[in-house]
Amino acid sequence: VVGGAKSAVEEFVISPQAQNERQRLFANRKPEDQAPAEARLSWEAEARETHVLPEGTTITPASADGVAGLWVTPANPRPDAVILHLHGGGYIAGSAFIYRRFAAHTARAARLPVFLPDYALAPEHPFPAGLEDAMTAFTWLQKQGFDPSRTVLVGDSAGGGLALSLLLKLRETGAAMPGAVALVSPWTDLTVSSPSYQTLRDADPVISQHRLRVAGRVPV
């Protein structure tokens, strides 16, 4: 720490609940070389054990013109807008099921229904399969009566990078754009070259430079 200033991590005020979750994540940190299939299974199993949804939340399976997904609806939704959430997972893992709790809390706070698509994952379905599924889901929401200007695009981690890719595709094709975008720690650099991977490696219980290189197939 230069000049006695606090680090970026130390500046945050962390709640006791967040501290407990951080400790749990460190205690259950997965091997860095975990195969995609194994990572998916362990993440799904953890979601079944730990996920408690806000009271009144309903989960409904849906197909967005062939792209499977889940509707996550709060107890008192507004009818005039919708959220499209693209989940994280390094483009090789994650699912609508795993992210239903994340989406449920977002839905409750915004009082909006959330659609979580199960977009295609690598390595079985390489780029641009996931992007094409995201585009299909966005277009399908319009067919359900949701105006693009009243659609909020949300993406976290790899889903954040995918959301940015979707925005570029919409612009390139001249399609209508979403009314708002929210990105949570988006993965925007698949070269994994930022020095923060080293400076913050002991502060992050989930992400590591090696793990992202494995996900993105970037040589070490």
Short mmCIF file of C-alpha atoms in Angstrom, two decimals:
data_model
loop_
_atom_site.label_atom_id
_atom_site.label_comp_id
_atom_site.label_asym_id
_atom_site.label_seq_id
_atom_site.Cartn_x
_atom_site.Cartn_y
_atom_site.Cartn_z
CA VAL A 1 0.00 0.00 0.00
CA VAL A 2 1.62 3.24 -1.14
CA GLY A 3 1.69 6.18 1.26
CA GLY A 4 -0.41 4.41 3.84
CA ALA A 5 -3.56 4.55 1.70
CA LYS A 6 -6.05 1.73 2.01
CA SER A 7 -6.36 -0.81 -0.76
CA ALA A 8 -9.48 -0.93 -2.94
CA VAL A 9 -10.67 -4.00 -1.04
CA GLU A 10 -10.16 -2.38 2.38
CA GLU A 11 -12.25 0.65 1.36
CA PHE A 12 -15.41 -1.45 1.16
CA VAL A 13 -17.63 -1.85 4.21
CA ILE A 14 -18.50 -5.55 4.21
CA SER A 15 -21.61 -6.74 6.06
CA PRO A 16 -21.41 -9.74 8.42
CA GLN A 17 -23.56 -11.73 5.96
CA ALA A 18 -21.15 -10.95 3.11
CA GLN A 19 -18.18 -11.83 5.32
CA ASN A 20 -19.75 -15.21 6.11
CA GLU A 21 -20.45 -15.89 2.43
CA ARG A 22 -16.91 -14.88 1.49
CA GLN A 23 -15.49 -17.27 4.09
CA ARG A 24 -17.76 -20.05 2.81
CA LEU A 25 -16.58 -19.48 -0.75
CA PHE A 26 -12.93 -19.58 0.29
CA ALA A 27 -13.55 -22.78 2.27
CA ASN A 28 -15.26 -24.41 -0.72
CA ARG A 29 -13.00 -23.05 -3.44
CA LYS A 30 -12.99 -25.36 -6.45
CA PRO A 31 -9.82 -26.71 -8.11
CA GLU A 32 -8.51 -24.39 -10.81
CA ASP A 33 -8.27 -27.19 -13.37
CA GLN A 34 -11.80 -28.49 -12.78
CA ALA A 35 -13.32 -29.79 -16.02
CA PRO A 36 -16.39 -27.92 -17.34
CA ALA A 37 -18.70 -30.92 -16.84
CA GLU A 38 -17.56 -31.37 -13.24
CA ALA A 39 -17.84 -27.64 -12.52
CA ARG A 40 -21.42 -27.59 -13.83
CA LEU A 41 -22.48 -30.54 -11.68
CA SER A 42 -20.93 -29.19 -8.48
CA TRP A 43 -22.43 -25.72 -9.03
CA GLU A 44 -25.88 -27.16 -9.68
CA ALA A 45 -25.65 -29.32 -6.53
CA GLU A 46 -24.63 -26.32 -4.43
CA ALA A 47 -27.55 -24.30 -5.82
CA ARG A 48 -30.00 -27.02 -4.76
CA GLU A 49 -28.63 -27.00 -1.22
CA THR A 50 -28.22 -23.29 -0.54
CA HIS A 51 -30.73 -21.32 -2.58
CA VAL A 52 -33.68 -19.83 -0.71
CA LEU A 53 -35.89 -17.56 -2.81
CA PRO A 54 -37.74 -14.44 -1.62
CA GLU A 55 -41.28 -15.16 -0.47
CA GLY A 56 -43.83 -15.02 -3.27
CA THR A 57 -41.35 -15.74 -6.07
CA THR A 58 -42.60 -18.01 -8.83
CA ILE A 59 -40.34 -19.96 -11.20
CA THR A 60 -41.79 -20.98 -14.56
CA PRO A 61 -39.96 -22.86 -17.36
CA ALA A 62 -40.25 -21.32 -20.81
CA SER A 63 -38.86 -21.70 -24.31
CA ALA A 64 -37.75 -18.58 -26.15
CA ASP A 65 -38.11 -19.82 -29.72
CA GLY A 66 -36.12 -22.92 -28.83
CA VAL A 67 -33.84 -21.40 -26.17
CA ALA A 68 -34.83 -22.92 -22.83
CA GLY A 69 -35.02 -20.66 -19.82
CA LEU A 70 -36.85 -19.67 -16.65
CA TRP A 71 -39.28 -16.90 -15.85
CA VAL A 72 -38.54 -15.55 -12.36
CA THR A 73 -41.47 -13.45 -11.20
CA PRO A 74 -41.80 -11.50 -7.92
CA ALA A 75 -44.92 -11.38 -5.79
CA ASN A 76 -46.17 -8.03 -7.15
CA PRO A 77 -44.67 -7.47 -10.62
CA ARG A 78 -45.23 -4.40 -12.72
CA PRO A 79 -46.67 -5.38 -16.12
CA ASP A 80 -44.98 -2.75 -18.27
CA ALA A 81 -41.33 -3.86 -18.38
CA VAL A 82 -39.04 -6.89 -18.21
CA ILE A 83 -35.46 -7.89 -17.37
CA LEU A 84 -33.36 -10.19 -19.56
CA HIS A 85 -30.55 -11.62 -17.41
CA LEU A 86 -27.54 -13.31 -19.04
CA HIS A 87 -25.83 -15.42 -16.39
CA GLY A 88 -22.15 -15.81 -15.61
CA GLY A 89 -19.98 -18.91 -15.62
CA GLY A 90 -17.00 -18.22 -17.87
CA TYR A 91 -19.02 -19.19 -20.98
CA ILE A 92 -18.50 -22.85 -19.97
CA ALA A 93 -20.79 -23.19 -16.93
CA GLY A 94 -23.75 -21.58 -15.17
CA SER A 95 -27.45 -21.98 -15.86
CA ALA A 96 -30.84 -20.40 -15.35
CA PHE A 97 -31.41 -22.78 -12.42
CA ILE A 98 -28.23 -21.70 -10.66
CA TYR A 99 -29.03 -18.01 -11.14
CA ARG A 100 -32.67 -18.14 -10.08
CA ARG A 101 -31.87 -16.73 -6.61
CA PHE A 102 -29.86 -13.83 -8.08
CA ALA A 103 -32.71 -13.14 -10.48
CA ALA A 104 -35.34 -13.48 -7.76
CA HIS A 105 -33.76 -10.76 -5.63
CA THR A 106 -33.37 -8.54 -8.69
CA ALA A 107 -37.00 -9.16 -9.59
CA ARG A 108 -38.21 -8.31 -6.09
CA ALA A 109 -36.16 -5.08 -5.94
CA ALA A 110 -37.26 -3.92 -9.40
CA ARG A 111 -40.77 -5.38 -9.22
CA LEU A 112 -40.20 -6.81 -12.68
CA PRO A 113 -40.26 -10.31 -14.14
CA VAL A 114 -36.85 -11.67 -15.14
CA PHE A 115 -36.21 -14.05 -18.01
CA LEU A 116 -33.10 -16.22 -17.60
CA PRO A 117 -32.11 -17.98 -20.83
CA ASP A 118 -29.98 -21.12 -20.82
CA TYR A 119 -27.76 -19.91 -23.63
CA ALA A 120 -25.42 -22.40 -25.31
CA LEU A 121 -22.15 -23.08 -23.48
CA ALA A 122 -18.65 -23.89 -24.71
CA PRO A 123 -16.81 -26.09 -25.42
CA GLU A 124 -19.73 -28.07 -26.88
CA HIS A 125 -21.16 -24.93 -28.49
CA PRO A 126 -18.41 -22.45 -29.36
CA PHE A 127 -18.90 -18.77 -30.19
CA PRO A 128 -21.16 -17.38 -31.56
CA ALA A 129 -23.72 -19.94 -30.34
CA GLY A 130 -24.26 -18.21 -26.99
CA LEU A 131 -24.60 -14.81 -28.62
CA GLU A 132 -27.14 -16.16 -31.11
CA ASP A 133 -29.20 -17.56 -28.22
CA ALA A 134 -29.06 -14.22 -26.40
CA MET A 135 -30.28 -12.49 -29.57
CA THR A 136 -33.09 -15.02 -29.90
CA ALA A 137 -34.18 -14.46 -26.30
CA PHE A 138 -34.16 -10.67 -26.71
CA THR A 139 -36.23 -10.89 -29.90
CA TRP A 140 -38.60 -13.41 -28.32
CA LEU A 141 -39.38 -11.01 -25.47
CA GLN A 142 -40.61 -8.53 -28.04
CA LYS A 143 -42.96 -11.21 -29.38
CA GLN A 144 -44.33 -11.54 -25.83
CA GLY A 145 -45.35 -7.89 -25.95
CA PHE A 146 -42.36 -6.28 -24.18
CA ASP A 147 -41.15 -3.15 -25.91
CA PRO A 148 -37.33 -3.02 -26.26
CA SER A 149 -37.33 0.43 -24.66
CA ARG A 150 -38.93 -1.18 -21.58
CA THR A 151 -36.47 -4.08 -21.52
CA VAL A 152 -33.52 -4.04 -19.12
CA LEU A 153 -30.51 -6.12 -20.18
CA VAL A 154 -28.55 -7.49 -17.20
CA GLY A 155 -25.34 -9.51 -17.37
CA ASP A 156 -22.79 -10.59 -14.79
CA SER A 157 -19.27 -11.88 -15.32
CA ALA A 158 -19.24 -13.75 -18.65
CA GLY A 159 -22.90 -12.77 -18.99
CA GLY A 160 -21.79 -9.14 -18.81
CA GLY A 161 -19.43 -9.69 -21.70
CA LEU A 162 -22.19 -11.47 -23.58
CA ALA A 163 -24.55 -8.55 -22.91
CA LEU A 164 -22.03 -6.15 -24.45
CA SER A 165 -21.67 -8.45 -27.45
CA LEU A 166 -25.46 -8.48 -27.80
CA LEU A 167 -25.54 -4.68 -27.80
CA LEU A 168 -22.95 -4.60 -30.59
CA LYS A 169 -24.92 -7.16 -32.62
CA LEU A 170 -28.15 -5.21 -32.17
CA ARG A 171 -26.42 -2.04 -33.31
CA GLU A 172 -24.79 -3.73 -36.30
CA THR A 173 -28.11 -5.19 -37.47
CA GLY A 174 -30.04 -1.98 -36.91
CA ALA A 175 -32.33 -3.65 -34.38
CA ALA A 176 -34.03 -1.86 -31.50
CA MET A 177 -31.85 -1.46 -28.41
CA PRO A 178 -32.83 -2.21 -24.80
CA GLY A 179 -33.92 0.71 -22.66
CA ALA A 180 -31.27 0.11 -20.01
CA VAL A 181 -28.26 -2.10 -19.35
CA ALA A 182 -26.75 -3.20 -16.02
CA LEU A 183 -23.41 -5.02 -15.97
CA VAL A 184 -22.04 -6.72 -12.85
CA SER A 185 -18.28 -7.40 -12.98
CA PRO A 186 -18.43 -8.05 -16.74
CA TRP A 187 -15.71 -10.20 -18.27
CA THR A 188 -14.57 -7.95 -21.11
CA ASP A 189 -10.97 -9.05 -21.73
CA LEU A 190 -10.50 -12.68 -22.69
CA THR A 191 -6.72 -12.15 -22.87
CA VAL A 192 -6.84 -12.11 -19.04
CA SER A 193 -3.95 -9.62 -19.01
CA SER A 194 -4.96 -7.15 -16.27
CA PRO A 195 -2.46 -6.80 -13.39
CA SER A 196 -5.39 -6.88 -10.95
CA TYR A 197 -5.49 -10.68 -11.29
CA GLN A 198 -2.22 -10.69 -9.36
CA THR A 199 -2.73 -7.74 -7.01
CA LEU A 200 -6.14 -9.04 -5.88
CA ARG A 201 -5.57 -12.80 -6.17
CA ASP A 202 -5.77 -13.31 -2.39
CA ALA A 203 -8.98 -11.30 -2.08
CA ASP A 204 -11.15 -13.17 -4.58
CA PRO A 205 -12.48 -16.61 -3.57
CA VAL A 206 -13.87 -17.43 -7.02
CA ILE A 207 -11.95 -15.84 -9.89
CA SER A 208 -8.31 -16.47 -10.70
CA GLN A 209 -6.19 -15.69 -13.74
CA HIS A 210 -5.55 -19.37 -14.40
CA ARG A 211 -9.23 -20.32 -14.11
CA LEU A 212 -10.22 -17.67 -16.65
CA ARG A 213 -7.43 -18.72 -18.99
CA VAL A 214 -8.80 -22.25 -18.86
CA ALA A 215 -12.32 -20.99 -19.57
CA GLY A 216 -11.17 -18.80 -22.46
CA ARG A 217 -8.52 -21.23 -23.71
CA VAL A 218 -5.85 -18.53 -23.48
CA PRO A 219 -2.36 -20.14 -23.31
CA VAL A 220 -0.52 -19.77 -19.97
#
